[in-house]
């Protein structure tokens, strides 16, 4: 055994503890086991332990995994969305976590209409204003929200962020607070519900939960460290 089931148990225990710490129901948090770069066998061990939600970031890697595993699983696309991959993503994934522009949202809406689908999506927010990351700037999201809400095939369930890298988990807290407050402000301004916040990864998911995360994306804490080739590409 690779230890996946034991790691999964540890992570779910940490999630429960974080929820207790702030008085939240543990069922209000969905753990997404990020299985990118890991083999079907590792995912199957998590499935056998009772886990059903998994995250992948590359369609070409995900498709054979999805085909090889039970149809009862829920697949989340957590990578950067490329326009030329949208059709395949909508056909394979239940939730897309990184719609990062009005242009992409509009195109995704068009493809969803062609396919007869109503995909669940998160709007990615670039909370740190980092040039290397995608996502709406908060002010741009506010300005474009009315147009986004006109996209009738998209079920916008909430906001997502990847905070700037920091020295420890606590350094991510202010960024999680920014995302939560932005969500609250959008709900008030546009009289809508954005019930979900996708934030928190292996190094900071307990802090994210304390600040309101409903979906946490945890990979290495469950499956182990990812291997890299010398050239820096995932191996």
Coordinates of C-alpha atoms in Angstrom, one line a residue:
X1 CA 0.0 0.0 0.0
X2 CA 1.2 3.5 -0.8
X3 CA -0.2 5.2 2.3
X4 CA -2.8 7.1 0.3
X5 CA -5.7 5.8 2.5
X6 CA -3.8 6.7 5.7
X7 CA -2.9 10.2 4.3
X8 CA -6.5 10.7 3.3
X9 CA -7.6 9.9 6.8
X10 CA -5.1 12.3 8.3
X11 CA -6.3 15.1 6.0
X12 CA -10.0 14.6 6.7
X13 CA -9.1 14.6 10.4
X14 CA -7.4 18.0 9.9
X15 CA -10.4 19.3 8.0
X16 CA -12.7 18.2 10.8
X17 CA -10.5 19.9 13.4
X18 CA -10.3 23.1 11.5
X19 CA -14.1 23.1 11.2
X20 CA -14.5 22.5 14.9
X21 CA -12.1 25.4 15.7
X22 CA -14.4 27.9 14.0
X23 CA -17.7 26.3 14.6
X24 CA -18.4 25.0 11.1
X25 CA -20.1 21.8 10.0
X26 CA -17.5 19.5 8.6
X27 CA -19.9 18.7 5.7
X28 CA -19.6 22.3 4.6
X29 CA -16.1 21.6 3.2
X30 CA -15.5 19.5 0.1
X31 CA -12.1 17.9 -0.1
X32 CA -10.8 17.7 -3.7
X33 CA -8.0 15.1 -3.9
X34 CA -5.6 16.6 -6.5
X35 CA -4.5 13.5 -8.4
X36 CA -2.6 15.3 -11.2
X37 CA 0.7 13.4 -12.1
X38 CA -0.3 10.4 -9.9
X39 CA -1.3 7.0 -11.4
X40 CA -4.7 5.4 -11.5
X41 CA -3.6 3.0 -8.8
X42 CA -3.1 5.8 -6.3
X43 CA -6.6 7.3 -7.1
X44 CA -8.1 3.8 -6.8
X45 CA -6.7 3.5 -3.3
X46 CA -8.4 6.8 -2.4
X47 CA -11.7 5.6 -4.0
X48 CA -11.5 2.4 -2.0
X49 CA -11.2 4.5 1.1
X50 CA -14.4 6.2 0.2
X51 CA -13.3 9.4 -1.5
X52 CA -15.2 10.5 -4.6
X53 CA -13.9 14.0 -5.6
X54 CA -10.7 14.4 -7.6
X55 CA -8.9 17.2 -9.3
X56 CA -6.8 17.2 -12.5
X57 CA -5.1 20.0 -14.4
X58 CA -4.4 18.6 -17.9
X59 CA -7.1 17.1 -20.1
X60 CA -4.8 14.7 -21.9
X61 CA -3.7 13.2 -18.6
X62 CA -7.1 13.1 -17.0
X63 CA -9.1 11.5 -19.9
X64 CA -7.5 8.0 -19.5
X65 CA -7.9 8.1 -15.7
X66 CA -11.5 9.1 -15.9
X67 CA -12.1 6.3 -18.4
X68 CA -10.4 3.7 -16.2
X69 CA -12.2 4.6 -12.9
X70 CA -15.8 4.3 -11.7
X71 CA -18.3 6.6 -13.3
X72 CA -19.6 7.6 -9.9
X73 CA -16.6 9.8 -9.3
X74 CA -16.7 13.6 -9.4
X75 CA -14.0 15.3 -11.5
X76 CA -12.9 18.9 -10.9
X77 CA -10.7 20.7 -13.5
X78 CA -8.3 22.9 -11.5
X79 CA -5.8 23.9 -14.1
X80 CA -5.6 27.0 -16.4
X81 CA -8.4 26.7 -19.0
X82 CA -7.3 26.9 -22.6
X83 CA -10.0 27.9 -25.2
X84 CA -9.1 25.0 -27.5
X85 CA -9.7 22.5 -24.7
X86 CA -13.0 23.9 -23.4
X87 CA -15.2 21.4 -25.3
X88 CA -13.4 18.4 -24.0
X89 CA -13.3 19.9 -20.4
X90 CA -17.0 20.3 -20.4
X91 CA -17.6 16.8 -21.5
X92 CA -15.3 15.3 -18.9
X93 CA -15.4 17.5 -15.8
X94 CA -18.3 18.3 -13.4
X95 CA -16.8 21.5 -12.1
X96 CA -14.3 24.0 -13.6
X97 CA -12.3 26.0 -11.0
X98 CA -10.5 28.5 -13.1
X99 CA -12.6 30.7 -15.4
X100 CA -10.3 33.7 -15.4
X101 CA -11.8 36.2 -17.8
X102 CA -15.1 37.4 -19.3
X103 CA -13.8 36.3 -22.7
X104 CA -13.2 32.8 -21.6
X105 CA -16.5 32.7 -19.7
X106 CA -18.4 33.8 -22.8
X107 CA -16.8 31.2 -25.0
X108 CA -17.4 28.5 -22.4
X109 CA -21.0 29.5 -22.3
X110 CA -21.3 29.2 -26.1
X111 CA -19.8 25.7 -26.0
X112 CA -21.9 24.6 -23.1
X113 CA -25.0 25.7 -25.1
X114 CA -23.9 23.6 -28.1
X115 CA -23.4 20.6 -25.9
X116 CA -26.6 21.1 -23.9
X117 CA -24.7 21.4 -20.6
X118 CA -25.0 23.7 -17.6
X119 CA -21.5 23.4 -16.1
X120 CA -20.6 24.5 -12.6
X121 CA -17.8 27.1 -12.6
X122 CA -15.7 29.1 -10.2
X123 CA -14.4 32.6 -11.2
X124 CA -10.7 32.8 -10.5
X125 CA -9.5 36.0 -8.8
X126 CA -5.9 37.1 -8.9
X127 CA -6.0 38.3 -5.3
X128 CA -2.3 39.2 -5.3
X129 CA -2.2 41.0 -8.6
X130 CA 0.6 38.6 -9.8
X131 CA 1.6 38.8 -13.5
X132 CA 2.4 35.1 -13.5
X133 CA -1.1 34.1 -12.5
X134 CA -4.4 34.2 -14.3
X135 CA -7.6 35.5 -12.8
X136 CA -9.9 38.5 -12.6
X137 CA -8.5 41.6 -10.8
X138 CA -11.1 42.3 -8.1
X139 CA -12.2 45.6 -9.6
X140 CA -12.5 44.1 -13.1
X141 CA -14.7 41.3 -11.7
X142 CA -17.0 43.9 -10.1
X143 CA -17.2 45.8 -13.4
X144 CA -17.9 42.7 -15.5
X145 CA -20.2 40.8 -13.1
X146 CA -23.4 41.9 -14.8
X147 CA -22.1 40.6 -18.1
X148 CA -21.0 37.3 -16.4
X149 CA -24.5 36.9 -14.9
X150 CA -26.0 37.1 -18.4
X151 CA -24.2 33.9 -19.4
X152 CA -27.2 31.6 -19.0
X153 CA -25.5 28.2 -19.4
X154 CA -22.9 28.8 -16.7
X155 CA -23.7 28.0 -13.1
X156 CA -21.3 30.4 -11.3
X157 CA -21.0 28.8 -7.8
X158 CA -18.3 30.9 -6.3
X159 CA -14.8 32.3 -6.4
X160 CA -11.4 30.7 -6.5
X161 CA -7.9 31.9 -5.7
X162 CA -4.3 30.8 -5.5
X163 CA -2.6 33.1 -3.1
X164 CA 1.0 34.4 -3.5
X165 CA 3.6 32.1 -2.2
X166 CA 4.5 32.7 1.5
X167 CA 6.7 31.5 4.2
X168 CA 4.0 29.5 6.0
X169 CA 0.3 28.8 6.1
X170 CA -0.5 32.0 8.0
X171 CA 0.9 34.1 5.3
X172 CA -2.0 33.0 3.1
X173 CA -4.7 34.0 5.5
X174 CA -5.0 37.7 4.4
X175 CA -5.5 36.6 0.8
X176 CA -8.2 34.2 1.8
X177 CA -9.9 37.0 3.7
X178 CA -9.7 39.2 0.6
X179 CA -11.5 36.5 -1.5
X180 CA -14.2 35.9 1.2
X181 CA -14.9 39.7 1.5
X182 CA -15.0 40.1 -2.2
X183 CA -17.5 37.3 -2.5
X184 CA -19.6 38.9 0.3
X185 CA -19.5 42.3 -1.4
X186 CA -20.6 40.8 -4.8
X187 CA -23.4 39.0 -3.2
X188 CA -24.7 42.2 -1.6
X189 CA -24.1 44.4 -4.7
X190 CA -25.7 42.1 -7.2
X191 CA -28.3 40.4 -5.0
X192 CA -27.0 36.9 -5.7
X193 CA -25.6 33.9 -4.0
X194 CA -22.0 32.7 -4.5
X195 CA -22.0 29.9 -1.9
X196 CA -18.6 28.4 -2.7
X197 CA -15.0 29.5 -2.1
X198 CA -12.3 27.3 -3.7
X199 CA -9.1 28.1 -1.8
X200 CA -6.5 26.3 0.2
X201 CA -4.0 23.6 -0.9
X202 CA -1.8 21.1 1.0
X203 CA 0.2 23.7 2.8
X204 CA -2.6 26.0 4.0
X205 CA -6.0 24.3 3.7
X206 CA -6.7 24.4 7.4
X207 CA -6.3 28.2 7.4
X208 CA -8.4 28.4 4.3
X209 CA -11.2 26.5 6.1
X210 CA -11.0 28.9 9.0
X211 CA -11.6 31.7 6.6
X212 CA -14.5 30.2 4.8
X213 CA -13.3 27.8 2.2
X214 CA -15.9 25.3 0.9
X215 CA -13.6 23.5 -1.5
X216 CA -10.0 22.7 -0.6
X217 CA -7.6 21.3 -3.3
X218 CA -5.1 18.9 -1.6
X219 CA -2.7 16.8 -3.5
X220 CA 0.8 16.1 -2.0
X221 CA -0.6 15.7 1.5
X222 CA -2.7 12.8 0.2
X223 CA -0.7 11.3 -2.6
X224 CA 2.9 12.3 -1.7
X225 CA 5.5 14.5 -3.3
X226 CA 5.4 14.9 -7.0
X227 CA 8.4 13.8 -9.0
X228 CA 10.2 16.3 -11.2
X229 CA 12.6 15.7 -14.0
X230 CA 15.9 17.6 -14.2
X231 CA 14.5 20.0 -16.7
X232 CA 11.8 21.0 -14.2
X233 CA 8.9 19.3 -16.0
X234 CA 6.6 17.0 -14.1
X235 CA 7.7 13.4 -14.3

